[in-house]
PDB file of C-alpha atoms in Angstrom:
ATOM      1  CA  GLU A  28      58.312  25.260 281.381  1.00  0.00           C
ATOM      2  CA  ALA A  29      56.848  28.667 282.197  1.00  0.00           C
ATOM      3  CA  GLY A  30      53.410  29.365 280.780  1.00  0.00           C
ATOM      4  CA  VAL A  31      52.026  32.397 278.975  1.00  0.00           C
ATOM      5  CA  ALA A  32      52.310  35.444 281.210  1.00  0.00           C
ATOM      6  CA  GLN A  33      49.860  38.353 281.127  1.00  0.00           C
ATOM      7  CA  SER A  34      49.603  41.587 283.055  1.00  0.00           C
ATOM      8  CA  PRO A  35      47.789  43.195 284.634  1.00  0.00           C
ATOM      9  CA  ARG A  36      45.317  40.557 285.824  1.00  0.00           C
ATOM     10  CA  TYR A  37      42.591  43.114 286.488  1.00  0.00           C
ATOM     11  CA  LYS A  38      41.945  46.643 285.242  1.00  0.00           C
ATOM     12  CA  ILE A  39      39.107  49.069 285.898  1.00  0.00           C
ATOM     13  CA  ILE A  40      38.864  52.236 283.800  1.00  0.00           C
ATOM     14  CA  GLU A  41      36.336  54.893 282.858  1.00  0.00           C
ATOM     15  CA  LYS A  42      34.921  54.943 279.341  1.00  0.00           C
ATOM     16  CA  ARG A  43      36.971  57.003 276.873  1.00  0.00           C
ATOM     17  CA  GLN A  44      40.170  56.240 278.813  1.00  0.00           C
ATOM     18  CA  SER A  45      42.954  54.169 277.285  1.00  0.00           C
ATOM     19  CA  VAL A  46      44.400  50.875 278.540  1.00  0.00           C
ATOM     20  CA  ALA A  47      47.204  48.510 277.563  1.00  0.00           C
ATOM     21  CA  PHE A  48      47.697  44.807 278.176  1.00  0.00           C
ATOM     22  CA  TRP A  49      50.981  42.929 278.028  1.00  0.00           C
ATOM     23  CA  CYS A  50      51.687  39.335 277.053  1.00  0.00           C
ATOM     24  CA  ASN A  51      54.844  37.230 277.192  1.00  0.00           C
ATOM     25  CA  PRO A  52      54.393  33.950 275.282  1.00  0.00           C
ATOM     26  CA  ILE A  53      56.063  30.618 275.970  1.00  0.00           C
ATOM     27  CA  SER A  54      59.709  30.730 274.942  1.00  0.00           C
ATOM     28  CA  GLY A  55      60.210  29.603 271.358  1.00  0.00           C
ATOM     29  CA  HIS A  56      56.580  29.992 270.329  1.00  0.00           C
ATOM     30  CA  ALA A  57      56.373  31.816 267.003  1.00  0.00           C
ATOM     31  CA  THR A  58      52.638  32.435 266.938  1.00  0.00           C
ATOM     32  CA  LEU A  59      50.816  34.728 269.342  1.00  0.00           C
ATOM     33  CA  TYR A  60      47.085  35.339 269.560  1.00  0.00           C
ATOM     34  CA  TRP A  61      44.927  37.907 271.337  1.00  0.00           C
ATOM     35  CA  TYR A  62      41.353  36.881 272.113  1.00  0.00           C
ATOM     36  CA  GLN A  63      38.434  38.780 273.624  1.00  0.00           C
ATOM     37  CA  GLN A  64      36.134  36.736 275.884  1.00  0.00           C
ATOM     38  CA  ILE A  65      32.894  38.445 276.848  1.00  0.00           C
ATOM     39  CA  LEU A  66      31.161  36.996 279.902  1.00  0.00           C
ATOM     40  CA  GLY A  67      29.236  33.845 279.016  1.00  0.00           C
ATOM     41  CA  GLN A  68      30.794  33.477 275.570  1.00  0.00           C
ATOM     42  CA  GLY A  69      33.713  31.710 273.962  1.00  0.00           C
ATOM     43  CA  PRO A  70      36.955  33.484 273.104  1.00  0.00           C
ATOM     44  CA  LYS A  71      36.890  35.536 269.890  1.00  0.00           C
ATOM     45  CA  LEU A  72      40.128  36.052 267.982  1.00  0.00           C
ATOM     46  CA  LEU A  73      41.185  39.689 267.702  1.00  0.00           C
ATOM     47  CA  ILE A  74      44.616  39.361 266.111  1.00  0.00           C
ATOM     48  CA  GLN A  75      47.190  36.686 265.280  1.00  0.00           C
ATOM     49  CA  PHE A  76      50.941  37.264 264.899  1.00  0.00           C
ATOM     50  CA  GLN A  77      53.514  34.983 263.293  1.00  0.00           C
ATOM     51  CA  ASN A  78      56.820  36.193 264.738  1.00  0.00           C
ATOM     52  CA  ASN A  79      56.456  39.984 264.375  1.00  0.00           C
ATOM     53  CA  GLY A  80      54.101  39.931 261.381  1.00  0.00           C
ATOM     54  CA  VAL A  81      50.291  40.092 261.458  1.00  0.00           C
ATOM     55  CA  VAL A  82      48.601  36.968 260.037  1.00  0.00           C
ATOM     56  CA  ASP A  83      44.969  37.860 260.773  1.00  0.00           C
ATOM     57  CA  ASP A  84      43.491  41.042 262.231  1.00  0.00           C
ATOM     58  CA  SER A  85      40.129  40.897 260.464  1.00  0.00           C
ATOM     59  CA  GLN A  86      38.198  40.955 263.769  1.00  0.00           C
ATOM     60  CA  LEU A  87      40.193  43.754 265.386  1.00  0.00           C
ATOM     61  CA  PRO A  88      38.222  47.032 265.741  1.00  0.00           C
ATOM     62  CA  LYS A  89      41.037  49.083 264.285  1.00  0.00           C
ATOM     63  CA  ASP A  90      39.454  52.448 265.096  1.00  0.00           C
ATOM     64  CA  ARG A  91      40.145  51.843 268.788  1.00  0.00           C
ATOM     65  CA  PHE A  92      42.245  48.681 269.171  1.00  0.00           C
ATOM     66  CA  SER A  93      45.893  48.280 268.238  1.00  0.00           C
ATOM     67  CA  ALA A  94      48.457  45.571 268.879  1.00  0.00           C
ATOM     68  CA  GLU A  95      52.142  45.114 268.264  1.00  0.00           C
ATOM     69  CA  ARG A  96      54.813  42.467 268.619  1.00  0.00           C
ATOM     70  CA  LEU A  97      57.870  44.430 267.629  1.00  0.00           C
ATOM     71  CA  LYS A  98      60.640  41.936 268.399  1.00  0.00           C
ATOM     72  CA  GLY A  99      58.621  38.810 267.754  1.00  0.00           C
ATOM     73  CA  VAL A 100      58.370  37.927 271.457  1.00  0.00           C
ATOM     74  CA  ASP A 101      56.309  40.098 273.839  1.00  0.00           C
ATOM     75  CA  SER A 102      53.123  41.735 272.654  1.00  0.00           C
ATOM     76  CA  THR A 103      50.992  44.668 273.735  1.00  0.00           C
ATOM     77  CA  LEU A 104      47.281  45.187 273.043  1.00  0.00           C
ATOM     78  CA  LYS A 105      45.912  48.711 273.453  1.00  0.00           C
ATOM     79  CA  ILE A 106      42.410  50.137 273.542  1.00  0.00           C
ATOM     80  CA  GLN A 107      41.960  53.867 273.003  1.00  0.00           C
ATOM     81  CA  PRO A 108      39.347  55.121 273.756  1.00  0.00           C
ATOM     82  CA  ALA A 109      37.558  52.371 275.668  1.00  0.00           C
ATOM     83  CA  LYS A 110      33.806  51.805 275.431  1.00  0.00           C
ATOM     84  CA  LEU A 111      31.474  50.068 277.868  1.00  0.00           C
ATOM     85  CA  GLU A 112      31.160  47.089 275.501  1.00  0.00           C
ATOM     86  CA  ASP A 113      34.915  46.484 275.748  1.00  0.00           C
ATOM     87  CA  SER A 114      34.406  45.009 279.226  1.00  0.00           C
ATOM     88  CA  ALA A 115      35.690  41.459 278.852  1.00  0.00           C
ATOM     89  CA  VAL A 116      38.585  39.146 279.606  1.00  0.00           C
ATOM     90  CA  TYR A 117      41.470  39.584 277.178  1.00  0.00           C
ATOM     91  CA  LEU A 118      43.309  36.317 276.646  1.00  0.00           C
ATOM     92  CA  CYS A 119      46.721  35.882 275.124  1.00  0.00           C
ATOM     93  CA  ALA A 120      47.730  32.525 273.659  1.00  0.00           C
ATOM     94  CA  SER A 121      50.800  31.179 271.921  1.00  0.00           C
ATOM     95  CA  SER A 122      51.674  28.145 269.845  1.00  0.00           C
ATOM     96  CA  PHE A 123      54.848  26.666 268.354  1.00  0.00           C
ATOM     97  CA  ARG A 124      53.287  26.827 264.889  1.00  0.00           C
ATOM     98  CA  LEU A 125      54.890  24.611 262.308  1.00  0.00           C
ATOM     99  CA  ALA A 126      53.842  25.932 258.904  1.00  0.00           C
ATOM    100  CA  GLY A 127      50.660  24.301 257.631  1.00  0.00           C
ATOM    101  CA  ALA A 128      50.068  22.329 260.818  1.00  0.00           C
ATOM    102  CA  TYR A 129      47.887  22.821 263.866  1.00  0.00           C
ATOM    103  CA  ASN A 130      49.669  23.179 267.153  1.00  0.00           C
ATOM    104  CA  GLU A 131      48.147  23.385 270.612  1.00  0.00           C
ATOM    105  CA  GLN A 132      47.390  26.915 271.708  1.00  0.00           C
ATOM    106  CA  PHE A 133      48.506  27.648 275.270  1.00  0.00           C
ATOM    107  CA  PHE A 134      46.474  30.339 276.989  1.00  0.00           C
ATOM    108  CA  GLY A 135      47.504  32.804 279.641  1.00  0.00           C
ATOM    109  CA  PRO A 136      45.275  33.596 282.651  1.00  0.00           C
ATOM    110  CA  GLY A 137      43.804  36.670 280.973  1.00  0.00           C
ATOM    111  CA  THR A 138      43.256  40.296 281.936  1.00  0.00           C
ATOM    112  CA  ARG A 139      39.781  41.144 283.179  1.00  0.00           C
ATOM    113  CA  LEU A 140      38.851  44.637 281.962  1.00  0.00           C
ATOM    114  CA  THR A 141      35.922  46.540 283.424  1.00  0.00           C
ATOM    115  CA  VAL A 142      34.893  49.781 281.708  1.00  0.00           C
ATOM    116  CA  LEU A 143      32.660  52.034 283.821  1.00  0.00           C
TER     117      LEU A 143
ATOM    118  CA  GLY B  16      32.387  32.744 257.921  1.00  0.00           C
ATOM    119  CA  GLU B  17      32.576  29.787 260.271  1.00  0.00           C
ATOM    120  CA  ASN B  18      29.972  29.468 263.017  1.00  0.00           C
ATOM    121  CA  VAL B  19      30.117  26.970 265.875  1.00  0.00           C
ATOM    122  CA  GLU B  20      27.009  26.086 267.890  1.00  0.00           C
ATOM    123  CA  GLN B  21      27.417  24.320 271.246  1.00  0.00           C
ATOM    124  CA  HIS B  22      24.807  22.546 273.395  1.00  0.00           C
ATOM    125  CA  PRO B  23      23.829  22.395 276.152  1.00  0.00           C
ATOM    126  CA  SER B  24      24.843  25.665 277.788  1.00  0.00           C
ATOM    127  CA  THR B  25      24.670  24.065 281.243  1.00  0.00           C
ATOM    128  CA  LEU B  26      24.917  20.423 282.286  1.00  0.00           C
ATOM    129  CA  SER B  27      24.601  18.936 285.750  1.00  0.00           C
ATOM    130  CA  VAL B  28      25.465  15.287 286.421  1.00  0.00           C
ATOM    131  CA  GLN B  29      26.055  13.051 289.426  1.00  0.00           C
ATOM    132  CA  GLU B  30      29.582  11.917 290.138  1.00  0.00           C
ATOM    133  CA  GLY B  31      30.290   8.742 288.191  1.00  0.00           C
ATOM    134  CA  ASP B  32      27.779   9.496 285.447  1.00  0.00           C
ATOM    135  CA  SER B  33      28.716  10.342 281.863  1.00  0.00           C
ATOM    136  CA  ALA B  34      28.508  13.786 280.287  1.00  0.00           C
ATOM    137  CA  VAL B  35      28.071  14.576 276.597  1.00  0.00           C
ATOM    138  CA  ILE B  36      28.522  17.982 274.952  1.00  0.00           C
ATOM    139  CA  LYS B  37      27.665  18.506 271.296  1.00  0.00           C
ATOM    140  CA  CYS B  38      28.841  21.036 268.707  1.00  0.00           C
ATOM    141  CA  THR B  39      27.968  21.748 265.107  1.00  0.00           C
ATOM    142  CA  TYR B  40      29.986  23.776 262.623  1.00  0.00           C
ATOM    143  CA  SER B  41      29.060  25.476 259.370  1.00  0.00           C
ATOM    144  CA  ASP B  42      32.255  25.625 257.297  1.00  0.00           C
ATOM    145  CA  SER B  43      32.909  22.352 255.466  1.00  0.00           C
ATOM    146  CA  ALA B  44      36.559  23.420 255.133  1.00  0.00           C
ATOM    147  CA  SER B  45      37.066  23.079 258.898  1.00  0.00           C
ATOM    148  CA  ASN B  46      39.472  20.241 259.617  1.00  0.00           C
ATOM    149  CA  TYR B  47      40.629  20.684 263.204  1.00  0.00           C
ATOM    150  CA  PHE B  48      38.389  20.409 266.285  1.00  0.00           C
ATOM    151  CA  PRO B  49      39.891  20.998 269.744  1.00  0.00           C
ATOM    152  CA  TRP B  50      38.103  20.975 273.091  1.00  0.00           C
ATOM    153  CA  TYR B  51      39.176  23.295 275.890  1.00  0.00           C
ATOM    154  CA  LYS B  52      38.437  23.265 279.623  1.00  0.00           C
ATOM    155  CA  GLN B  53      38.308  26.586 281.449  1.00  0.00           C
ATOM    156  CA  GLU B  54      38.330  26.796 285.221  1.00  0.00           C
ATOM    157  CA  LEU B  55      37.308  29.938 287.077  1.00  0.00           C
ATOM    158  CA  GLY B  56      39.901  32.689 286.767  1.00  0.00           C
ATOM    159  CA  LYS B  57      42.094  30.713 284.375  1.00  0.00           C
ATOM    160  CA  GLY B  58      42.677  30.581 280.655  1.00  0.00           C
ATOM    161  CA  PRO B  59      41.311  27.689 278.554  1.00  0.00           C
ATOM    162  CA  GLN B  60      43.370  24.504 278.539  1.00  0.00           C
ATOM    163  CA  LEU B  61      43.350  21.957 275.719  1.00  0.00           C
ATOM    164  CA  ILE B  62      42.013  18.574 276.832  1.00  0.00           C
ATOM    165  CA  ILE B  63      41.649  16.734 273.531  1.00  0.00           C
ATOM    166  CA  ASP B  64      41.546  17.475 269.811  1.00  0.00           C
ATOM    167  CA  ILE B  65      40.612  15.649 266.626  1.00  0.00           C
ATOM    168  CA  ARG B  66      41.441  16.150 262.981  1.00  0.00           C
ATOM    169  CA  SER B  67      39.065  15.559 260.107  1.00  0.00           C
ATOM    170  CA  ASN B  68      40.817  12.392 258.933  1.00  0.00           C
ATOM    171  CA  VAL B  69      39.817  10.632 262.175  1.00  0.00           C
ATOM    172  CA  GLY B  70      36.303   9.731 263.348  1.00  0.00           C
ATOM    173  CA  GLU B  71      37.009   9.130 267.022  1.00  0.00           C
ATOM    174  CA  LYS B  72      39.764   9.723 269.549  1.00  0.00           C
ATOM    175  CA  LYS B  73      40.003   8.643 273.163  1.00  0.00           C
ATOM    176  CA  ASP B  74      42.216   9.655 276.076  1.00  0.00           C
ATOM    177  CA  GLN B  75      41.415   7.837 279.331  1.00  0.00           C
ATOM    178  CA  ARG B  76      37.964   9.110 280.445  1.00  0.00           C
ATOM    179  CA  ILE B  77      37.620  11.596 277.606  1.00  0.00           C
ATOM    180  CA  ALA B  78      36.599  10.834 274.019  1.00  0.00           C
ATOM    181  CA  VAL B  79      35.670  12.932 271.021  1.00  0.00           C
ATOM    182  CA  THR B  80      33.687  11.834 267.959  1.00  0.00           C
ATOM    183  CA  LEU B  81      33.432  13.601 264.614  1.00  0.00           C
ATOM    184  CA  ASN B  82      30.775  13.254 261.917  1.00  0.00           C
ATOM    185  CA  LYS B  83      32.011  15.242 258.909  1.00  0.00           C
ATOM    186  CA  THR B  84      28.897  14.566 256.852  1.00  0.00           C
ATOM    187  CA  ALA B  85      26.602  16.020 259.500  1.00  0.00           C
ATOM    188  CA  LYS B  86      29.216  18.614 260.530  1.00  0.00           C
ATOM    189  CA  HIS B  87      29.027  17.826 264.190  1.00  0.00           C
ATOM    190  CA  PHE B  88      31.404  16.641 266.876  1.00  0.00           C
ATOM    191  CA  SER B  89      30.899  15.636 270.491  1.00  0.00           C
ATOM    192  CA  LEU B  90      32.825  15.408 273.738  1.00  0.00           C
ATOM    193  CA  HIS B  91      32.174  12.427 275.992  1.00  0.00           C
ATOM    194  CA  ILE B  92      33.384  12.319 279.599  1.00  0.00           C
ATOM    195  CA  THR B  93      32.868   9.031 281.452  1.00  0.00           C
ATOM    196  CA  GLU B  94      33.031   8.379 285.206  1.00  0.00           C
ATOM    197  CA  THR B  95      32.781  12.099 285.946  1.00  0.00           C
ATOM    198  CA  GLN B  96      34.505  13.496 289.022  1.00  0.00           C
ATOM    199  CA  PRO B  97      33.936  16.770 290.914  1.00  0.00           C
ATOM    200  CA  GLU B  98      37.193  18.115 289.491  1.00  0.00           C
ATOM    201  CA  ASP B  99      35.671  17.839 286.004  1.00  0.00           C
ATOM    202  CA  SER B 100      33.410  20.770 286.942  1.00  0.00           C
ATOM    203  CA  ALA B 101      34.347  23.675 284.647  1.00  0.00           C
ATOM    204  CA  VAL B 102      33.294  25.412 281.422  1.00  0.00           C
ATOM    205  CA  TYR B 103      34.055  23.401 278.290  1.00  0.00           C
ATOM    206  CA  PHE B 104      34.490  24.990 274.858  1.00  0.00           C
ATOM    207  CA  CYS B 105      34.534  23.362 271.469  1.00  0.00           C
ATOM    208  CA  ALA B 106      36.274  25.058 268.565  1.00  0.00           C
ATOM    209  CA  ALA B 107      36.783  24.613 264.842  1.00  0.00           C
ATOM    210  CA  GLY B 108      39.641  25.654 262.605  1.00  0.00           C
ATOM    211  CA  SER B 109      40.665  25.304 258.967  1.00  0.00           C
ATOM    212  CA  GLY B 110      43.397  26.071 256.501  1.00  0.00           C
ATOM    213  CA  GLY B 111      46.305  25.401 258.822  1.00  0.00           C
ATOM    214  CA  GLN B 112      46.425  29.051 259.838  1.00  0.00           C
ATOM    215  CA  GLY B 113      45.800  28.275 263.487  1.00  0.00           C
ATOM    216  CA  ASN B 114      42.900  30.629 264.106  1.00  0.00           C
ATOM    217  CA  LEU B 115      39.962  28.990 265.868  1.00  0.00           C
ATOM    218  CA  ILE B 116      36.225  29.740 266.126  1.00  0.00           C
ATOM    219  CA  PHE B 117      34.889  28.856 269.565  1.00  0.00           C
ATOM    220  CA  GLY B 118      31.437  27.776 270.703  1.00  0.00           C
ATOM    221  CA  LYS B 119      29.742  29.630 273.559  1.00  0.00           C
ATOM    222  CA  GLY B 120      30.682  27.053 276.151  1.00  0.00           C
ATOM    223  CA  THR B 121      29.018  24.481 278.414  1.00  0.00           C
ATOM    224  CA  LYS B 122      29.137  24.841 282.180  1.00  0.00           C
ATOM    225  CA  LEU B 123      29.486  21.338 283.584  1.00  0.00           C
ATOM    226  CA  SER B 124      28.688  20.728 287.250  1.00  0.00           C
ATOM    227  CA  VAL B 125      29.501  17.338 288.754  1.00  0.00           C
ATOM    228  CA  LYS B 126      27.683  16.788 292.043  1.00  0.00           C
ATOM    229  CA  PRO B 127      29.393  14.505 294.591  1.00  0.00           C
TER     230      PRO B 127
END
């Protein structure tokens, strides 16, 4: 079974530029998560999708971050414009997600973003 | 909101020794507690989890204990091996929504 795919693996940009990250979850997984992991810290949830609907985006800085999962499969996370404090690893995860139950979250390898 | 504290931040043990990592949580509604292992350059991988209706769970050399009254849970690794060296994260979740709050991580080093 293929795992969660993310691209690119690394990205370096100047502050105020824009950047986009792509995630392809495990086939059949209804729930998709985007996390931000700052160096030396645990992952912090940015947004959670159930199929193509948003379940939780309370921690997403909506003035600069946006995410979509239009067809309920792949997802894109965008930052525009980027700030220095956005330097982090952006992790995508997916889970099968039976309603009302906890399912294992499978993480991708992440995209390491450096903002100069 | 939920807050998860994790200790220690670094842990160094000799091969064959045991390692213990402890976490506390603040939200009494939390009912799911997974532990993840993250190796350099990789995403976190689930190694064991426990639900609030269980006090202890074991899987070979790994065990997790939960004390709901004190709101803390611990990861125990016995007979440590060099390949156990990684960063370990605890997390807490509630409400069946799937979103998790992670601790800051423990870097475990197992010296041969």
